Short mmCIF file of C-alpha atoms and ligand atoms in Angstrom, two decimals:
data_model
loop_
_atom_site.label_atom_id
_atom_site.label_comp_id
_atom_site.label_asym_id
_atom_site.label_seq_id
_atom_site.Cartn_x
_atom_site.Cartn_y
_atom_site.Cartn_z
CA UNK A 1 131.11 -22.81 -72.92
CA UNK A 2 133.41 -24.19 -76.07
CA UNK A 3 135.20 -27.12 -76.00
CA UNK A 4 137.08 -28.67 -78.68
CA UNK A 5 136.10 -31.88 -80.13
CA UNK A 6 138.28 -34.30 -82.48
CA UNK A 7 135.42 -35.60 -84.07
CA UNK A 8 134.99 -32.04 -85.65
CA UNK A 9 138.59 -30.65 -85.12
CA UNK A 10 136.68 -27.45 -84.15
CA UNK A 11 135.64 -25.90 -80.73
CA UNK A 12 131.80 -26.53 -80.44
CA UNK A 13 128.85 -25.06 -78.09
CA UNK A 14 128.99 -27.57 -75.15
CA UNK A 15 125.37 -28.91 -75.35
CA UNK A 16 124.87 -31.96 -73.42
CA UNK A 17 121.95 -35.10 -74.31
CA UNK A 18 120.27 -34.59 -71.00
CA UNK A 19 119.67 -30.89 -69.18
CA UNK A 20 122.42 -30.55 -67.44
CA UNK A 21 123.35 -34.05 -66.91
CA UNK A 22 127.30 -34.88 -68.55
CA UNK A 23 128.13 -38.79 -68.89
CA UNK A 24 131.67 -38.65 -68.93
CA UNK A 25 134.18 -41.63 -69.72
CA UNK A 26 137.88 -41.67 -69.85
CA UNK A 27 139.90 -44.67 -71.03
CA UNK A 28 141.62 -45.94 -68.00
CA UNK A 29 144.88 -47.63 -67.33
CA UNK A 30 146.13 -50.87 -68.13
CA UNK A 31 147.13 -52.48 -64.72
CA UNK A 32 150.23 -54.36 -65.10
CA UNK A 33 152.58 -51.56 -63.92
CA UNK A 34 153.24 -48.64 -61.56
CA UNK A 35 151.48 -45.52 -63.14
CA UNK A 36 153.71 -42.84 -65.03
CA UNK A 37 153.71 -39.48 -64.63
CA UNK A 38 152.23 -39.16 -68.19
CA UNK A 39 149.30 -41.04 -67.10
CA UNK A 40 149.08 -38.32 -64.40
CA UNK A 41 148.81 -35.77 -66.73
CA UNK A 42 146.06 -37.19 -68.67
CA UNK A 43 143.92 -38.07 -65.38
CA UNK A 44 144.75 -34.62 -63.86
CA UNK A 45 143.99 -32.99 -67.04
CA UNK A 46 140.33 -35.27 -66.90
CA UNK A 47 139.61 -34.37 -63.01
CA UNK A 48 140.22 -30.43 -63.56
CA UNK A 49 137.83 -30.69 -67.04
CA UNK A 50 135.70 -32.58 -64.21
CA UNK A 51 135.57 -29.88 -61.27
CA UNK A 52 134.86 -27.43 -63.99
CA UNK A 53 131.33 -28.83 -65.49
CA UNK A 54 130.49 -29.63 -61.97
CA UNK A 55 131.61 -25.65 -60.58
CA UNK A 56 129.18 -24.99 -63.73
CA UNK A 57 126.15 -27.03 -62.19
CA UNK A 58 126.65 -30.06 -64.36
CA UNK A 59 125.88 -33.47 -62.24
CA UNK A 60 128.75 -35.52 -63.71
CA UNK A 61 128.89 -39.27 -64.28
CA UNK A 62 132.34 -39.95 -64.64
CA UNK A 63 133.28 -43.93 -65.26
CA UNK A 64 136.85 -45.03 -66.37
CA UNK A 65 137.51 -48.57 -67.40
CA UNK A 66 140.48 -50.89 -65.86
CA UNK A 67 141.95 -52.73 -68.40
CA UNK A 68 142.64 -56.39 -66.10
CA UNK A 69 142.92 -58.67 -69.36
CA UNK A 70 145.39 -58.18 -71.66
CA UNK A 71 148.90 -59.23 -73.06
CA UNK A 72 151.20 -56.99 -71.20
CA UNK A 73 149.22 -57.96 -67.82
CA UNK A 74 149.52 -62.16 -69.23
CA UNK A 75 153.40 -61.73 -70.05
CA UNK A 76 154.18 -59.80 -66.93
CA UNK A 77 152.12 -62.92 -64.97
CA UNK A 78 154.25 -64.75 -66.43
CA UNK A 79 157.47 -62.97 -65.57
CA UNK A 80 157.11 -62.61 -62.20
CA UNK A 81 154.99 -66.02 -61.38
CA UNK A 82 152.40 -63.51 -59.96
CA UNK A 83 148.60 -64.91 -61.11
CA UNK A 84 147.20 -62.51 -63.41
CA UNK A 85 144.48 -61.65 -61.18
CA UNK A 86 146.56 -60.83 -58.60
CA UNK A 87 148.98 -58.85 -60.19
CA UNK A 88 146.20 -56.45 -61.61
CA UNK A 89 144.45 -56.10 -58.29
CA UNK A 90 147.59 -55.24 -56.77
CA UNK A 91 148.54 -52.21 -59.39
CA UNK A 92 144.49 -51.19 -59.47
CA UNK A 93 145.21 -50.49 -55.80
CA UNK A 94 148.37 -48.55 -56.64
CA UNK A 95 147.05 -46.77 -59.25
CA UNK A 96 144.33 -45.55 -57.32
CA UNK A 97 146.50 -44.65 -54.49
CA UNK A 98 148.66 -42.49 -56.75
CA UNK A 99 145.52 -40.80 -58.21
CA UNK A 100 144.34 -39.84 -54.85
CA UNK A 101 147.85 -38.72 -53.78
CA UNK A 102 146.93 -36.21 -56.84
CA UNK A 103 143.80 -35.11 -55.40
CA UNK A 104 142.12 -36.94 -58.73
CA UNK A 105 139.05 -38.28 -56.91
CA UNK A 106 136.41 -37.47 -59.46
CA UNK A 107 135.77 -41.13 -60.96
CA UNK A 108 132.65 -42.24 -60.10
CA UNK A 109 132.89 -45.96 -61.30
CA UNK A 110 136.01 -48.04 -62.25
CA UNK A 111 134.53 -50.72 -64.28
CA UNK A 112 137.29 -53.94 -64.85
CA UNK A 113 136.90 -55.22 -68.23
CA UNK A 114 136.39 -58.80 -66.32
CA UNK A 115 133.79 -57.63 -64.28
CA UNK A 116 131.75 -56.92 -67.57
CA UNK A 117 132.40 -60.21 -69.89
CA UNK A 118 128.77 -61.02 -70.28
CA UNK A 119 128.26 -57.55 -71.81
CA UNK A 120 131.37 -57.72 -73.82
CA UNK A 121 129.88 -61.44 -75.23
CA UNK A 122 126.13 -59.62 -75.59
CA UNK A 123 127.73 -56.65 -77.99
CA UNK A 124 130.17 -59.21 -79.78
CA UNK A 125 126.93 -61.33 -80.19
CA UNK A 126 124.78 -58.86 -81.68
CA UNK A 127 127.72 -57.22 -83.98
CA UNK A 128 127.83 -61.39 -85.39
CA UNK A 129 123.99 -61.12 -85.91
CA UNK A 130 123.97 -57.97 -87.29
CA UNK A 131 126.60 -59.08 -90.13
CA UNK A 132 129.65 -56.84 -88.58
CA UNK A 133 131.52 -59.80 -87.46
CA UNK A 134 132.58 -63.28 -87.97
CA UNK A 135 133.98 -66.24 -86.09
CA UNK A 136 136.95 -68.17 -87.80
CA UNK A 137 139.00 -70.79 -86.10
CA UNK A 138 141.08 -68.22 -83.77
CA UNK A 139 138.56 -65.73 -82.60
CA UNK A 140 136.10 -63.31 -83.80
CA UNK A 141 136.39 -60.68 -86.03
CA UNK A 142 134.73 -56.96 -86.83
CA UNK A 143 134.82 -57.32 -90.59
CA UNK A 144 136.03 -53.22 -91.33
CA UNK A 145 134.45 -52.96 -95.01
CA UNK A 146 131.29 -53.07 -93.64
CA UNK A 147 131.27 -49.79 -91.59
CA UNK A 148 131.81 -46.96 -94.39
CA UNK A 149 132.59 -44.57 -92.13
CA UNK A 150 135.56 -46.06 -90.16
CA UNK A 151 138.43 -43.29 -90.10
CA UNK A 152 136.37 -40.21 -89.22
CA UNK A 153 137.87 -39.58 -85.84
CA UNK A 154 141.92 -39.97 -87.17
CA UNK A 155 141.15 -38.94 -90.97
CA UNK A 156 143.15 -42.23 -91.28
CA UNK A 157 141.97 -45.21 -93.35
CA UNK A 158 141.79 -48.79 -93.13
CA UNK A 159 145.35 -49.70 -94.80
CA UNK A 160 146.87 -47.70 -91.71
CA UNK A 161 144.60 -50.02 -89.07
CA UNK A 162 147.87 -52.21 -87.62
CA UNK A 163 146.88 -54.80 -85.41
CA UNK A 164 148.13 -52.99 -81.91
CA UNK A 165 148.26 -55.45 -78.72
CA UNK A 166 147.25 -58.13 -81.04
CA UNK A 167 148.87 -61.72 -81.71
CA UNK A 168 149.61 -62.76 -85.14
CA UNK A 169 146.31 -63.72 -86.88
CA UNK A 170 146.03 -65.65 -90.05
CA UNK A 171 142.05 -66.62 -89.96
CA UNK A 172 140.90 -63.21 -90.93
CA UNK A 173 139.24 -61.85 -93.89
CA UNK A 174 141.26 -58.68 -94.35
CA UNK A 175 144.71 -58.13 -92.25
CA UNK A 176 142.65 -54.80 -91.13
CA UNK A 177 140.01 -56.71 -89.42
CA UNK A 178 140.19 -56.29 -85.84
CA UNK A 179 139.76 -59.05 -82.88
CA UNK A 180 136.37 -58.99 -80.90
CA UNK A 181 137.25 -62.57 -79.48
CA UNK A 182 140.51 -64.11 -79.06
CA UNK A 183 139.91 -67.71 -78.64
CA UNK A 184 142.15 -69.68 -76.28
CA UNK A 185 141.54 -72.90 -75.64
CA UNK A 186 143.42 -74.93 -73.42
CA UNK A 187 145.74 -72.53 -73.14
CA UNK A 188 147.71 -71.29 -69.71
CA UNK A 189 146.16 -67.99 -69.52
CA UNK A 190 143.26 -66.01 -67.86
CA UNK A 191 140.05 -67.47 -69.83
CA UNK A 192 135.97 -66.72 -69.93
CA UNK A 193 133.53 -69.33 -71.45
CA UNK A 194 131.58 -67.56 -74.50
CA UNK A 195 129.87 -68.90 -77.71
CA UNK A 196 132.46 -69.14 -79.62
CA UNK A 197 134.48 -71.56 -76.95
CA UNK A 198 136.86 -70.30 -74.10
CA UNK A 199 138.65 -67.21 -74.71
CA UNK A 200 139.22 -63.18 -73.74
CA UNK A 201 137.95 -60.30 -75.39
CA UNK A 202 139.71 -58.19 -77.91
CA UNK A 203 141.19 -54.97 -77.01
CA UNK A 204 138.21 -52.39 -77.84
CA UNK A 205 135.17 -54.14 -77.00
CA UNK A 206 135.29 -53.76 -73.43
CA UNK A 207 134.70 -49.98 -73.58
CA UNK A 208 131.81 -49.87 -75.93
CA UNK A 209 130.54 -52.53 -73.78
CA UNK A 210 130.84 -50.54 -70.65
CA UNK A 211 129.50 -47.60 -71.54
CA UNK A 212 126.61 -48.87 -73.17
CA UNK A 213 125.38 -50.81 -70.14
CA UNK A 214 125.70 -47.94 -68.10
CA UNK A 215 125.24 -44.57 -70.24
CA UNK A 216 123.10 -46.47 -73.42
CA UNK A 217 124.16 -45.86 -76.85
CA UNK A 218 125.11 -42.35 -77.09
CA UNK A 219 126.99 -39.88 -74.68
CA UNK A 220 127.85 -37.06 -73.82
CA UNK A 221 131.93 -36.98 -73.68
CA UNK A 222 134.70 -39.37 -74.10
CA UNK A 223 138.47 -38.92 -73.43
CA UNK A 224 141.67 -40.20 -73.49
CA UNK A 225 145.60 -39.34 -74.65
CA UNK A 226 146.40 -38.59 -77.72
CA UNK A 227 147.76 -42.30 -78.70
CA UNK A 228 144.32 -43.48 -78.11
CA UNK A 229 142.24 -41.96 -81.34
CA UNK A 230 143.85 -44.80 -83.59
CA UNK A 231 143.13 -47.49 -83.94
CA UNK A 232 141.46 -48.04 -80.30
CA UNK A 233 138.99 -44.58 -80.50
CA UNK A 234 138.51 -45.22 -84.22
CA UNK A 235 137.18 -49.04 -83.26
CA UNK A 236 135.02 -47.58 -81.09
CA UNK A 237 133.10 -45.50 -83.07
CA UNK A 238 132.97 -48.30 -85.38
CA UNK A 239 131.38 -51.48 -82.57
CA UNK A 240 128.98 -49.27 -81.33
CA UNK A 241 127.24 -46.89 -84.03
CA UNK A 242 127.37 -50.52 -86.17
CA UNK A 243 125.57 -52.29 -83.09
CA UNK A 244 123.42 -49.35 -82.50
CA UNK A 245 123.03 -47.70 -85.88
CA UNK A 246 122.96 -44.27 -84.39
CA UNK A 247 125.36 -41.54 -84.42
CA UNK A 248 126.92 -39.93 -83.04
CA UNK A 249 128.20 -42.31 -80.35
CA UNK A 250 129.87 -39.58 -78.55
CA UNK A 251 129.29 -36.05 -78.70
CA UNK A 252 132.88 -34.67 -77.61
CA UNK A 253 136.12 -36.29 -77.98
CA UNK A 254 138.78 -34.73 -75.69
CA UNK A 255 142.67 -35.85 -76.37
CA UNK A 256 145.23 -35.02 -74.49
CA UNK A 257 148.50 -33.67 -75.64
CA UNK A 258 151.74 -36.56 -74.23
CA UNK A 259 153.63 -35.50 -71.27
CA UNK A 260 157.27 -35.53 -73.01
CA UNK A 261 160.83 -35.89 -72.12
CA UNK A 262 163.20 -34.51 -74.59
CA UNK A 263 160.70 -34.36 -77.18
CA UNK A 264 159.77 -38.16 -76.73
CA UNK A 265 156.30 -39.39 -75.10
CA UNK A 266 157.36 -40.26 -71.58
CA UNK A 267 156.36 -44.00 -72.00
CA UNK A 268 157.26 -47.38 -70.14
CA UNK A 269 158.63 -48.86 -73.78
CA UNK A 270 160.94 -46.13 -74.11
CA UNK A 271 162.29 -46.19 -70.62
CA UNK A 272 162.11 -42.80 -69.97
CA UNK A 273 159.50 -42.89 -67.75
CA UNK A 274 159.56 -41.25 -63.55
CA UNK A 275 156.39 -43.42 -61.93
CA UNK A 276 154.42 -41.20 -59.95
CA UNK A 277 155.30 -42.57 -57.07
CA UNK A 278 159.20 -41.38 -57.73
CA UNK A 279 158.11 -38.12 -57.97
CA UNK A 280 156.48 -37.96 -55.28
CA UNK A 281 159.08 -38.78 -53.23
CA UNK A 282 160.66 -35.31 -53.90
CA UNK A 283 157.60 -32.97 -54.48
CA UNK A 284 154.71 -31.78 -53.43
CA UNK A 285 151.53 -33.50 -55.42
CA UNK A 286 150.37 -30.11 -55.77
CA UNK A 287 153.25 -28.84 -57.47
CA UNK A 288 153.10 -31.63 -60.25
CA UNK A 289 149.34 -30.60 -60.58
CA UNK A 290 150.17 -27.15 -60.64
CA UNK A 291 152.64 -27.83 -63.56
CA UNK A 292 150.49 -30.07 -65.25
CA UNK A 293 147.78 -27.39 -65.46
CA UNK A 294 150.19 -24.65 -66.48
CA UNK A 295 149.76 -26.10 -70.08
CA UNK A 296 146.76 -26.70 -72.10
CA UNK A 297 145.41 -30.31 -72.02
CA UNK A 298 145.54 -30.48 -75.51
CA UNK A 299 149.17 -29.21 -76.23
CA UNK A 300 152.50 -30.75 -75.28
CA UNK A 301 154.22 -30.92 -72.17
CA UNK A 302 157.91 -30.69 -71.92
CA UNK A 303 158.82 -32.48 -68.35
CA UNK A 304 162.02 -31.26 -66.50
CA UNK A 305 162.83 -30.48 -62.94
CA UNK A 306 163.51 -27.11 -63.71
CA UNK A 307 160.11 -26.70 -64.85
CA UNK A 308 158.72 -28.12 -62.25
CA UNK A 309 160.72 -25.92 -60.29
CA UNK A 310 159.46 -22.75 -61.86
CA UNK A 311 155.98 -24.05 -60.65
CA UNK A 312 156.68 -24.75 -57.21
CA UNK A 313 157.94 -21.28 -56.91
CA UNK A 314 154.71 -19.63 -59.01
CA UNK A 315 152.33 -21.51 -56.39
CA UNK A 316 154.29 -20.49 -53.86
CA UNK A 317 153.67 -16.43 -54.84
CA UNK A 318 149.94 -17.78 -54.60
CA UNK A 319 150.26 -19.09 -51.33
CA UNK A 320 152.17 -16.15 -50.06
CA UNK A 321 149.78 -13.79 -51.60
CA UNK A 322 146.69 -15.74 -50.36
CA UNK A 323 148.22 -15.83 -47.14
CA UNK A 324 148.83 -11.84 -46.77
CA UNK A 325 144.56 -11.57 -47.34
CA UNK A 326 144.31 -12.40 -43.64
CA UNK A 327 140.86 -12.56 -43.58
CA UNK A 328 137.90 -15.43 -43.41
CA UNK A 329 134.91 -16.45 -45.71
CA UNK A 330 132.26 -16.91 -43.79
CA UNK A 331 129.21 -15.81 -46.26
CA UNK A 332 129.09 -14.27 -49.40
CA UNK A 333 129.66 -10.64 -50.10
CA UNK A 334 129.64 -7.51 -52.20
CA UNK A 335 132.70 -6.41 -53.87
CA UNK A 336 132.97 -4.17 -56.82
CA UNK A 337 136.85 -3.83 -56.53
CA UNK A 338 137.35 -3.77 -60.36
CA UNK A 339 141.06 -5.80 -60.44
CA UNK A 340 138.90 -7.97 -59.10
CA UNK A 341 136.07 -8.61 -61.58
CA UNK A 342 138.54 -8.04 -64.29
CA UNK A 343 140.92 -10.64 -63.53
CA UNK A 344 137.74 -13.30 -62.12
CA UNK A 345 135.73 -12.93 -65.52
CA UNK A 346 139.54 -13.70 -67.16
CA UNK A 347 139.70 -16.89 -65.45
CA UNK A 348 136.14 -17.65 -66.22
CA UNK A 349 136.31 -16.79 -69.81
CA UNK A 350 139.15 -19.11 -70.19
CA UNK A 351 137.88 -21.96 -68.53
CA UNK A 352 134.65 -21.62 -70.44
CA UNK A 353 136.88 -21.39 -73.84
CA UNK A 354 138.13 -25.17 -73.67
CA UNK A 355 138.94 -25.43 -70.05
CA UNK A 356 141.89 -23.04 -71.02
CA UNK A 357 144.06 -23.46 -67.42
CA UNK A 358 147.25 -22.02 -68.54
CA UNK A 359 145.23 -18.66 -69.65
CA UNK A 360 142.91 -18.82 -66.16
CA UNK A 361 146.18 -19.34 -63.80
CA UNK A 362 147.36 -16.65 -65.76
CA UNK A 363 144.25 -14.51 -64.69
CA UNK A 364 145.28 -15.38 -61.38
CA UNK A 365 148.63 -13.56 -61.41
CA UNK A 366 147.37 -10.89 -63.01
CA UNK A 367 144.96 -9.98 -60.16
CA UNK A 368 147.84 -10.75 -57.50
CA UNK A 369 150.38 -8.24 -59.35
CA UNK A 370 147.45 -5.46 -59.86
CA UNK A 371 146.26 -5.48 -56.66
CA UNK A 372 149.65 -6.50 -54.19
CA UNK A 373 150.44 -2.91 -53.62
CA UNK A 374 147.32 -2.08 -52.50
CA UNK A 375 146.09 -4.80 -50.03
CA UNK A 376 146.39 -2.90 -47.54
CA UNK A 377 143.90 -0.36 -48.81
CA UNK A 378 141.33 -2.39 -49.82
CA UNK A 379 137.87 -2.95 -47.13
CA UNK A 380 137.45 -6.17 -45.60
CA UNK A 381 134.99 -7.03 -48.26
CA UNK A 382 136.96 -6.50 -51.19
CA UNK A 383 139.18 -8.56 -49.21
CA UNK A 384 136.73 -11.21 -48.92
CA UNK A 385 135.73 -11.34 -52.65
CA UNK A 386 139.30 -12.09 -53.93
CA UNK A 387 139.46 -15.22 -51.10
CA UNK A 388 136.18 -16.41 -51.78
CA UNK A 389 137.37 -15.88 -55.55
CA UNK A 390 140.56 -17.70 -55.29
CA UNK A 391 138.61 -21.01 -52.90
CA UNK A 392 136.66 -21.15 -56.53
CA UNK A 393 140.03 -21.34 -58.47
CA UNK A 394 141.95 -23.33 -56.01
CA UNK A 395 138.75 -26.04 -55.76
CA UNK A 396 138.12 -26.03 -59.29
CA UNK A 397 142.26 -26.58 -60.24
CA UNK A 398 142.59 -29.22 -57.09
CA UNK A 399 145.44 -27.10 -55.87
CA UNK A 400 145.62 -25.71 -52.42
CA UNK A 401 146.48 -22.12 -52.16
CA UNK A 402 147.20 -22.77 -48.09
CA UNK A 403 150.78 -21.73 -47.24
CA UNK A 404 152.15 -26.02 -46.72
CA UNK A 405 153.43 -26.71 -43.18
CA UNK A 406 156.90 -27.51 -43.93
CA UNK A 407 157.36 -29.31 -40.58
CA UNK A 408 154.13 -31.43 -41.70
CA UNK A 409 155.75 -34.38 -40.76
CA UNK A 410 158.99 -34.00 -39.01
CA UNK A 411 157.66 -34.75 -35.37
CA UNK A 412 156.97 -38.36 -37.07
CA UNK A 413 160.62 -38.71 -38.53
CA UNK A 414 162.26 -37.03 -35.23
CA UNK A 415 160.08 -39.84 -32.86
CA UNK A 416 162.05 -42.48 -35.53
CA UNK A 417 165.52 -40.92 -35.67
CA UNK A 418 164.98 -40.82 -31.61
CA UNK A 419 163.86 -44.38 -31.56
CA UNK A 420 167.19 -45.76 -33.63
CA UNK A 421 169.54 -43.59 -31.73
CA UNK A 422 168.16 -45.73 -28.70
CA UNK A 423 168.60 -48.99 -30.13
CA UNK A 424 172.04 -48.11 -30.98
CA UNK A 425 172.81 -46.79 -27.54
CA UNK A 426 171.04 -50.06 -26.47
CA UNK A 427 173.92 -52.17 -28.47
CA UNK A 428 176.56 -50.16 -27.44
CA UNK A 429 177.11 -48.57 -30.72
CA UNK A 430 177.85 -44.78 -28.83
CA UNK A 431 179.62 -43.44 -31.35
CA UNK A 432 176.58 -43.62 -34.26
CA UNK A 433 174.10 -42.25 -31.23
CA UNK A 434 176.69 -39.62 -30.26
CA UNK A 435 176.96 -38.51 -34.01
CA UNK A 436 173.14 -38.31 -34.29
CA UNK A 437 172.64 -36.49 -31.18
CA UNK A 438 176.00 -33.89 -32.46
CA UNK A 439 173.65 -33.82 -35.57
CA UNK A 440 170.54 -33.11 -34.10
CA UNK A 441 172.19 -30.58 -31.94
CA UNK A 442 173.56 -28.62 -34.51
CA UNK A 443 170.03 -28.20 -35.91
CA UNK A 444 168.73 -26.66 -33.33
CA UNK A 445 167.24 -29.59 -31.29
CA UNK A 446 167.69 -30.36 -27.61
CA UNK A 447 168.39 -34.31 -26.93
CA UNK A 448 168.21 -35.17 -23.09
CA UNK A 449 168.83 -38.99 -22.89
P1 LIG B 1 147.86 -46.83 -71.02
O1 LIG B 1 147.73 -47.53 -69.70
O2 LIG B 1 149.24 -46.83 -71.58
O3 LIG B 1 146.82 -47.27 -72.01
O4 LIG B 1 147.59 -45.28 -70.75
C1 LIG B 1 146.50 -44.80 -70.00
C2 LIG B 1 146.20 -43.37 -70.42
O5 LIG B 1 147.32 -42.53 -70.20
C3 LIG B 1 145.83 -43.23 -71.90
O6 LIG B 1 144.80 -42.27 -72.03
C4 LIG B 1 147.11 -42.71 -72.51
O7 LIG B 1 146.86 -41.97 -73.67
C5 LIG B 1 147.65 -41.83 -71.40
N1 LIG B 1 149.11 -41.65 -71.51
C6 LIG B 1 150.07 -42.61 -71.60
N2 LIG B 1 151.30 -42.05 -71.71
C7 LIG B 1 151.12 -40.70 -71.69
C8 LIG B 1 152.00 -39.56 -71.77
N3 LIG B 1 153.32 -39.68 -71.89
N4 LIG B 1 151.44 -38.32 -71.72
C9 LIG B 1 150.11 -38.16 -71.58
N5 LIG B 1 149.23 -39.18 -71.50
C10 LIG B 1 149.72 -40.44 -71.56
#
């Protein structure tokens, strides 16, 4: 298996640190908002690369921070009058209610940046006695000229290192230092006690932090969007191989490409952002997953409805398709119906060559449009084999290939439409209830009062 890494800007052998043992960690959300469908491409993109190592026998460790400390969260607290705390609980919640709507269960740990402040202040420490950092009056710093090797994830250098999510600082030795610390005394904000007097951490340290308390110094895989590799990726690199003095800290780096609209990053600054939870008020979770995996993680997406559109009707020629096999998998058998093997080692092969979906979904139609005309013919086993085949694809994608019950849900809406039409016959109101029940009629259904 190959997978591209942006450390190298190549596709490398995927060889992990331990047998077959992958540490995976993905840079999670910041939780002062309602998630974007951009995020959801990113974490959909991260569960499918998931499913795959596992399909391939890999025992995953998947952990993705929660970023409950930061500006955006302490300006939208202050908004809204909502405690800070409170108001990142309440869109953790959300956010993981939105991911499971999306079938993207795979995280095995969400680790909040406040849950892990004494290992934030233990790396900060050490980077101080090590030489990498330095207190001044406002916080602490990492001091960049002493890591020669900061840039070699972007290929950007330390002139280009703005300070993102940062306040204006004027005690540092070079503008491109970046903040470990920030210290905020007395202040009316979220605040942790540390050596260096009551403050929160800076924006990196808490991942480098995290994953070295739970994976040690070196890892298999981390990932993220695109936006992430500079500066936060970059910093990184720099906190822990300085700490540790090994590299490389990660073996992989996986970006993904930006869910766009109009050629823009879908984003919340921009505005031209659908939450998840919009969309799926009008589709089908698998449909956006579907769409999402239609493209390569890496490249671009262009978002429109039509496009989505196109993808609710290609899963639907799965579903119909998967439907017609009319048969059950009960235990494994022997098939050598060659569309078969063809089209399974194409989706394979694909997967394998930098979890490729676009090119295996693609091996997917290609077996239902060689082999629709002559379903029919084939033996129950061959039969069989292309299920049990697709159950692999559809588990390892996170996409159902069941025909959906349209009606899924209508006996719950019809019991409420039923239940106002009574309250409104209750008050009298007969000509509302009469127009419902006219309504209702006209579909098809048979009111008796
Ligand atoms: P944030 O909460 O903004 O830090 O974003 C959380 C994750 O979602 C990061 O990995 C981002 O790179 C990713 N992300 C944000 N916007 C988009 C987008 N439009 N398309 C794809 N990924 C995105």
């Amino acid at each position: 298996m190959e997978i591209y890494s942006t450390l190298s800007r190549s596709k490398e052998n995927f060889e992990t640190i331990n047998d077959n043992r992958v540490n995976l960690f993905v840079c999670g959300p910041t939780v002062y908002d309602d998630a974007h469908i951009g995020h959801g491409r990113t974490y959909i993109s991260f569960d499918t690369i998931k499913r795959y190592l596992e399909y391939k026998g890999y025992a995953v460790f998947y952990i993705q921070n929660v970023t409950d400390v930061d500006d955006k969260i302490i300006n939208r607290s202050k908004e809204s009058g909502i405690p800070a705390d409170e108001l990142a609980r309440k869109f953790e919640k959300r956010y993981r209610e939105d991911m499971h709507k999306l079938n993207v269960d795979g995280v095995n740990l969400f680790a909040r940046a406040t849950d892990h402040m004494p290992e934030i202040i233990d790396q900060i420490q050490r980077l101080i006695d090590k030489g990498f950092a330095y207190e001044t009056e406002d916080g602490v710093y990492f001091e960049i000229d002493t890591f020669e090797e900061f840039g070699k994830l972007s290929n950007r250098n330390v002139e280009e290192l703005e300070s993102h999510r940062e306040i204006a600082e004027t005690t540092k030795k070079n503008q491109q230092d970046f903040a470990l610390w920030k210290k905020r005394e007395g202040v009316d904000e979220p605040t942790w006690p540390s050596p260096w007097g009551d403050g929160r951490p800076g924006w990196h340290i808490e991942d480098t932090a995290i994953t070295e308390y739970y994976f040690g110094e070196q890892y298999d895989v981390h990932g993220g969007g695109l936006d992430l590799i500079f500066p936060h990726h970059e910093a990184e690199i720099t906190q822990m191989e300085a700490v540790s003095g090994k590299s490389p800290m990660v073996r992989y780096w996986l970006h993904t490409g930006f869910l766009n609209v109009n050629g823009e990053k879908m984003s919340k600054s921009l505005h031209n952002f659908i939450t998840i939870r919009e969309l799926l008020e009008s589709y089908e979770p698998d449909t956006f997953r579907f769409f999402v995996l239609s493209t390569h993680y890496r490249s671009p997406i262009d978002f429109s409805k039509d496009s989505l559109h196109q993808s609710e009707r290609s899963l639907d020629r799965i579903r119909k398709y998967y439907e017609q096999l009319d048969v059950e998998v009960t235990e494994e058998v022997n098939s050598d119906y060659e569309v078969l093997a063809k089209w399974g080692n194409e989706f394979f092969d694909s997967m394998d060559d930098d979890f490729n979906t676009p090119k295996a979904i693609a091996a997917i139609f290609g077996l239902i449009n060689d082999s629709k005309n002559e379903l029919y013919n084939l033996s129950e086993e061959d039969k069989i084999a292309i299920k049990s085949f697709l159950d692999d694809a559809s588990h390892i994608l996170g996409v159902s290939f069941e025909l959906q019950d349209v009606n899924a849900g209508s006996d719950d809406l019809l019991g409420l439409i039923s239940e106002v039409r009574s309250e409104l016959r209750a008050k009298k109101q007969y000509d509302l209830s009469d127009k419902i029940r006219d309504n209702l009629q006209a579909l098809g259904y048979d009111i008796n009062d």
